[in-house]
Short mmCIF file of C-alpha atoms and ligand atoms in Angstrom, two decimals:
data_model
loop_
_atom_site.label_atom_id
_atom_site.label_comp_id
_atom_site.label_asym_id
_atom_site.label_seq_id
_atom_site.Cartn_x
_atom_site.Cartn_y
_atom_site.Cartn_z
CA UNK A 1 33.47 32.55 12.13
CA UNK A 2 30.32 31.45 13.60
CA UNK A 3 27.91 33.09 10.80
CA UNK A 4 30.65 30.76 8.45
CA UNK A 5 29.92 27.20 9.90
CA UNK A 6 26.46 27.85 10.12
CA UNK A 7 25.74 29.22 6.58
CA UNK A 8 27.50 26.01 5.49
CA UNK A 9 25.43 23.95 7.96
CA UNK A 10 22.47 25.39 5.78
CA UNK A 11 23.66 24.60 2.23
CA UNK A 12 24.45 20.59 3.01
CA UNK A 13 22.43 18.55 1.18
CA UNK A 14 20.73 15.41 2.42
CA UNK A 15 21.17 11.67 1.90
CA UNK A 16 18.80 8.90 1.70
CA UNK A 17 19.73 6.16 4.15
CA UNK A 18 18.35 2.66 3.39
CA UNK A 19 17.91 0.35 6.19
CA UNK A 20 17.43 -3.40 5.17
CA UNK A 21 17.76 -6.72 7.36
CA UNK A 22 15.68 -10.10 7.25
CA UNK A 23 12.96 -9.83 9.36
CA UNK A 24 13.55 -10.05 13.39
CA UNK A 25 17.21 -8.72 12.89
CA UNK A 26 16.18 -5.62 14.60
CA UNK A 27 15.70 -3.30 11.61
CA UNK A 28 12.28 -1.43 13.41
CA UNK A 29 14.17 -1.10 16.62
CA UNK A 30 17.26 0.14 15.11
CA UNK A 31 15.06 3.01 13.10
CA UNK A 32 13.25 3.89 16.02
CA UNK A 33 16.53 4.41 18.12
CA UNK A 34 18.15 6.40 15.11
CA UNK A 35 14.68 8.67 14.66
CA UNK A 36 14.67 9.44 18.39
CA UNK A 37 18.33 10.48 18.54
CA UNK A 38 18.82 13.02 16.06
CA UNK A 39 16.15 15.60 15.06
CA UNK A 40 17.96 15.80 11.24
CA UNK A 41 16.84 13.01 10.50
CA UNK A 42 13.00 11.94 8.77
CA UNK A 43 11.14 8.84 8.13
CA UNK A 44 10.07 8.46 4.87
CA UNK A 45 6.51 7.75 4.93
CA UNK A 46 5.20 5.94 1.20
CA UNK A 47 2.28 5.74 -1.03
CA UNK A 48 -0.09 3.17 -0.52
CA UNK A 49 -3.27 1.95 -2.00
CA UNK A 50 -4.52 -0.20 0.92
CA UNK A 51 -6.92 0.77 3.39
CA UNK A 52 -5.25 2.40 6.94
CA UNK A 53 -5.29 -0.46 9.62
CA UNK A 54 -6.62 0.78 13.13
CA UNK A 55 -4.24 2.86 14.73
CA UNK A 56 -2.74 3.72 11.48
CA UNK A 57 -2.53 7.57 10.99
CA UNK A 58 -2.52 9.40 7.54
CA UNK A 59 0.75 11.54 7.14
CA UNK A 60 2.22 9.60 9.68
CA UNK A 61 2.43 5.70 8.80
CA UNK A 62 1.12 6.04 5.21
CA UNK A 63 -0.02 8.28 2.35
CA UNK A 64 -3.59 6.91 1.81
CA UNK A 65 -4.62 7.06 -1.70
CA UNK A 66 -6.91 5.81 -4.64
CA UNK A 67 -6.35 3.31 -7.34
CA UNK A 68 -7.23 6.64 -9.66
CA UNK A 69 -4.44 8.36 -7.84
CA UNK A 70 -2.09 6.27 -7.97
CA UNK A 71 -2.14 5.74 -11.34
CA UNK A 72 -1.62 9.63 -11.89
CA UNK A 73 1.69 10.23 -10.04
CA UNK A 74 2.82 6.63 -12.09
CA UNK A 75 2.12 8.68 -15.30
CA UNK A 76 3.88 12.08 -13.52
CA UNK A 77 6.81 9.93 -12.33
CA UNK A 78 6.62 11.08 -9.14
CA UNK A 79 7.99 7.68 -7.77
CA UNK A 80 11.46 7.54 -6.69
CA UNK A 81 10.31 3.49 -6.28
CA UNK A 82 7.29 1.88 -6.29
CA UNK A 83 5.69 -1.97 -5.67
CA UNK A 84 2.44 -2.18 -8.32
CA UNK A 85 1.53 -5.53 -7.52
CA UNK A 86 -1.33 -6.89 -10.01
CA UNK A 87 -3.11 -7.76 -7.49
CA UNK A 88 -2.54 -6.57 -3.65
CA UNK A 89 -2.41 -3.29 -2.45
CA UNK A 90 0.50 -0.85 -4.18
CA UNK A 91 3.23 0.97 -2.68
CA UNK A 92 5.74 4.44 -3.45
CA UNK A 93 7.92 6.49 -2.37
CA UNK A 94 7.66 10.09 -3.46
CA UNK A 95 9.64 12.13 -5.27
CA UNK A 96 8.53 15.63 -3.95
CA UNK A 97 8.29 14.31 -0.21
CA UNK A 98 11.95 13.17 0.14
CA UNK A 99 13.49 16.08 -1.94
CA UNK A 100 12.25 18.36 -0.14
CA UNK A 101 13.51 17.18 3.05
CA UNK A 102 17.29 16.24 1.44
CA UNK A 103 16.97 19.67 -0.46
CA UNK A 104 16.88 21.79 2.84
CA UNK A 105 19.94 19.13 4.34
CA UNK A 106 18.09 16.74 5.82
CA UNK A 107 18.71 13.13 5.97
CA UNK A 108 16.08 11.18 4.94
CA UNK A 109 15.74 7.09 6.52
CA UNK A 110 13.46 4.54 4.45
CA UNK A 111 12.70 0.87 5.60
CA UNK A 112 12.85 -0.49 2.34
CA UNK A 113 13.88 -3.98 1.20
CA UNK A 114 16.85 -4.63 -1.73
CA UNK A 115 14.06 -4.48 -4.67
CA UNK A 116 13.04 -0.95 -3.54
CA UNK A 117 16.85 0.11 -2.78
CA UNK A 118 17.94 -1.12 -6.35
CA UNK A 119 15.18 1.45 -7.30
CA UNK A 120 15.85 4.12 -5.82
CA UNK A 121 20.18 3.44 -6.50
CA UNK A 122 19.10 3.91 -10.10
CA UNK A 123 16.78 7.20 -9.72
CA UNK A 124 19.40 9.12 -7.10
CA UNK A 125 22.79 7.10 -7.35
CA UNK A 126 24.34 9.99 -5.57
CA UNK A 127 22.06 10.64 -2.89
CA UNK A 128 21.38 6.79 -1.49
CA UNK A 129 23.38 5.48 1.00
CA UNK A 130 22.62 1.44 1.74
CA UNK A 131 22.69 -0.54 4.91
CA UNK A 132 22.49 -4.13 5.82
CA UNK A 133 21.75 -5.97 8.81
CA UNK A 134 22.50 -8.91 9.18
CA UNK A 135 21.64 -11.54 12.44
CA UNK A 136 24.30 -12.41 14.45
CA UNK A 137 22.97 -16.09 13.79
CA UNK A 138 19.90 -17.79 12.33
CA UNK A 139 19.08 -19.60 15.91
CA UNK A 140 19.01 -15.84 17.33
CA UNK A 141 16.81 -14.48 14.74
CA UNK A 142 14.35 -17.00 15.51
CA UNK A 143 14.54 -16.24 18.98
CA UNK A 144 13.86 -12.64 17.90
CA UNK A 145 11.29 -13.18 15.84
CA UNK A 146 9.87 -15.65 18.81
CA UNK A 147 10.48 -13.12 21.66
CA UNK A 148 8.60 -10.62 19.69
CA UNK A 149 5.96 -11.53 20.00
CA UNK A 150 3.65 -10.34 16.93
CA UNK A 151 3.35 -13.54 14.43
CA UNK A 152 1.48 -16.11 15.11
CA UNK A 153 3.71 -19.45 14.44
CA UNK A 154 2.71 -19.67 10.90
CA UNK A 155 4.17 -16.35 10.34
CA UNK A 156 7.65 -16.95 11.74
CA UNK A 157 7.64 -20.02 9.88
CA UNK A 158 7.20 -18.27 6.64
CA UNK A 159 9.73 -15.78 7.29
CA UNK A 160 12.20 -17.84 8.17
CA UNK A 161 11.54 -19.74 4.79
CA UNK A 162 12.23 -16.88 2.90
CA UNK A 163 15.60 -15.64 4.73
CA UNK A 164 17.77 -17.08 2.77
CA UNK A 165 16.47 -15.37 -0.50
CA UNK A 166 16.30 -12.04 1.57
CA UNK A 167 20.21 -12.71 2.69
CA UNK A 168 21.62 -13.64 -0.91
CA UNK A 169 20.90 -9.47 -1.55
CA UNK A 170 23.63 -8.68 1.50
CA UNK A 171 26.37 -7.73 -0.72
CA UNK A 172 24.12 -5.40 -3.15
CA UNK A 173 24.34 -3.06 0.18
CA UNK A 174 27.55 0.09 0.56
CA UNK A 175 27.60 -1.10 4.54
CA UNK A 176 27.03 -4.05 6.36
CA UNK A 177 26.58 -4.78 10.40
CA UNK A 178 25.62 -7.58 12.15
CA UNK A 179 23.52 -6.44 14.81
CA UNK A 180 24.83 -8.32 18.03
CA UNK A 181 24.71 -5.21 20.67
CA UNK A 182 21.31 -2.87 20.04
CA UNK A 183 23.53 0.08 21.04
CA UNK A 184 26.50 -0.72 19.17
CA UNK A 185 24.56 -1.05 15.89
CA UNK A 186 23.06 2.25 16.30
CA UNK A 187 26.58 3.98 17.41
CA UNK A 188 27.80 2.21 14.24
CA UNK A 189 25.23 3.47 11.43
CA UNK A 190 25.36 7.37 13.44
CA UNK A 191 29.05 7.01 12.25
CA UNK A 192 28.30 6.18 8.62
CA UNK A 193 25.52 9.34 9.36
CA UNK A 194 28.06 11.40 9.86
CA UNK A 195 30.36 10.13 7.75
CA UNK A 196 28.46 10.57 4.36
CA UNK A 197 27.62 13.94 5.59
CA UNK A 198 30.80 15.21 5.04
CA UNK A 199 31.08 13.81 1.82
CA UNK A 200 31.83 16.76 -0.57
CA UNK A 201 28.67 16.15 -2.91
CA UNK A 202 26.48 16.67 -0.11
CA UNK A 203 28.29 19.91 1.23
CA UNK A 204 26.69 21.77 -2.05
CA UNK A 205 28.18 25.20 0.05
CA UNK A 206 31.66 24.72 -0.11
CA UNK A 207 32.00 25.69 -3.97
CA UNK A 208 30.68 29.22 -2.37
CA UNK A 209 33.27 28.89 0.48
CA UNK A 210 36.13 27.64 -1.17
CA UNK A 211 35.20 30.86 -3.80
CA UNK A 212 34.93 33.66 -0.53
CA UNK A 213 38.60 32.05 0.76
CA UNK A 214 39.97 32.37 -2.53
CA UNK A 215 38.93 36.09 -3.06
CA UNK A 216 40.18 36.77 0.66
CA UNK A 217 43.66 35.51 -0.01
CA UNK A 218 43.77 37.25 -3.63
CA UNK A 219 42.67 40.65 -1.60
CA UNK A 220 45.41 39.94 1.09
CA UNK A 221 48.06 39.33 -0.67
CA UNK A 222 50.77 38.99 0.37
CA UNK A 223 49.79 37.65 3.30
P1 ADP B 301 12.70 -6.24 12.30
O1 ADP B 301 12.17 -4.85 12.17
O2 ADP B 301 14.06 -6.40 11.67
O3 ADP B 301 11.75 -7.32 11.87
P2 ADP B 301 12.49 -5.79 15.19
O4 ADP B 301 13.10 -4.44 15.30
O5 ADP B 301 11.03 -5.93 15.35
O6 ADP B 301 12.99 -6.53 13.86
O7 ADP B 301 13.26 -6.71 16.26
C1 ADP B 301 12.90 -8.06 16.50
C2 ADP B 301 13.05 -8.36 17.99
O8 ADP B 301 14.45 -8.43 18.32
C3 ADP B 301 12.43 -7.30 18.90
O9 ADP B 301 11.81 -7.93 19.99
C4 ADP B 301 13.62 -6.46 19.33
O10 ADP B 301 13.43 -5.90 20.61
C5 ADP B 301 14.76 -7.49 19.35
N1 ADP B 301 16.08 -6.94 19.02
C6 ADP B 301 16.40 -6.00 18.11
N2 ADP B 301 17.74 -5.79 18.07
C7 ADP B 301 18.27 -6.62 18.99
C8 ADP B 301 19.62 -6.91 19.45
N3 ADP B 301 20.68 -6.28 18.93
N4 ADP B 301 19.77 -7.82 20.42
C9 ADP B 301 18.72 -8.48 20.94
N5 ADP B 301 17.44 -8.29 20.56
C10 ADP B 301 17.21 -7.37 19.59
#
């Protein structure tokens, strides 16, 4: 019975959970928590074109790579999503990187705003699973953003300009929580984890299962 679960254990296949929230909702801290808790799951780490900040580590925080580069897996589409902004730095998610974590049933977790998301809905509309945070109140997410402690003033400023535009996207999302409680937010999306794990796309072994039980009741009939 054993050797049974775990061969189907093996043949799941992964999903790609999208975490989205206006900045200072708690989106980082949420990830983090999620990363640390189950081993299953892996950040996606993207594409980029701008230099590595200190600190930042290739493989880790970012793919570091050339205009010249870029440009080739663009003509490969090897982007499940990308941002090519004209004129800043460009950003993408590869295609080999996250299948071959979901292809060996792993979950794969991106950070990823609604643009991205409506990307990546379009290239894998079977594999993405969507998540929205929302603040419990726009007073608290400025205190959030405040308590922080990482913009300057002229950076909350702008961010709280732009949460309105970043909210109108909430209902483009398959879940939605308002993160009030730290833990209860991350109790809530390991449910919807293990929820759309069960989901009978992703369990790509049960056609083999359901085939073995069939045989076994033909061969023991009657029972
Ligand atoms: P984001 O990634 O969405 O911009 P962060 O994860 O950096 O937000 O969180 C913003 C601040 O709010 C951090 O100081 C974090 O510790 C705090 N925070 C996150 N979630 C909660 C919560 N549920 N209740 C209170 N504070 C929170």
């Amino acid at each position: 019975m054993d050797e049974i679960i775990d061969r189907l254990r093996k043949v799941r296949k992964g999903a790609m959970f999208i975490i989205e929230a206006p900045s200072g909702t708690g989106k980082g801290t949420v990830i983090k928590e999620l990363l640390k808790n189950d081993q299953n799951i892996k950040f996606s780490v993207s594409v980029t074109t701008r230099q590595p900040r200190p600190g930042e580590v290739e493989g880790v925080d970012y793919y570091f790579v050339s205009d010249e580069q870029y440009d080739e897996f663009l003509k490969q589409d090897a982007f499940y999503e990308y941002v090519d902004s004209q004129y800043g730095s460009r950003y993408g998610t590869l295609r080999s990187e996250v299948d071959s974590f979901i292809n060996v049933g792993q979950d794969v977790l991106f950070d990823m705003d609604w643009a991205g998301a409506r990307q990546m809905r379009q290239k894998a509309p079977d594999d993405v699973v969507t998540i929205y945070l929302l603040p419990p109140s726009i007073r608290e997410l400025r205190r959030r953003l405040e308590g922080r402690g990482t913009d300057s003033r002229e950076v909350i400023e702008k961010r709280m300009g732009i949460i309105m535009e970043k909210i109108s996207h909430w209902d483009e999302f398959d879940y939605v929580i308002v993160n009030v409680s730290l833990a209860e937010t991350v109790t809530k999306i390991q449910k919807i984890i293990s929820g759309e794990r069960m989901r009978r796309v992703r369990q790509v072994g049960l056609k083999g299962f359901v085939k073995e039980l069939v045989k076994e009741a033909e061969e023991k009939q009657p029972f």
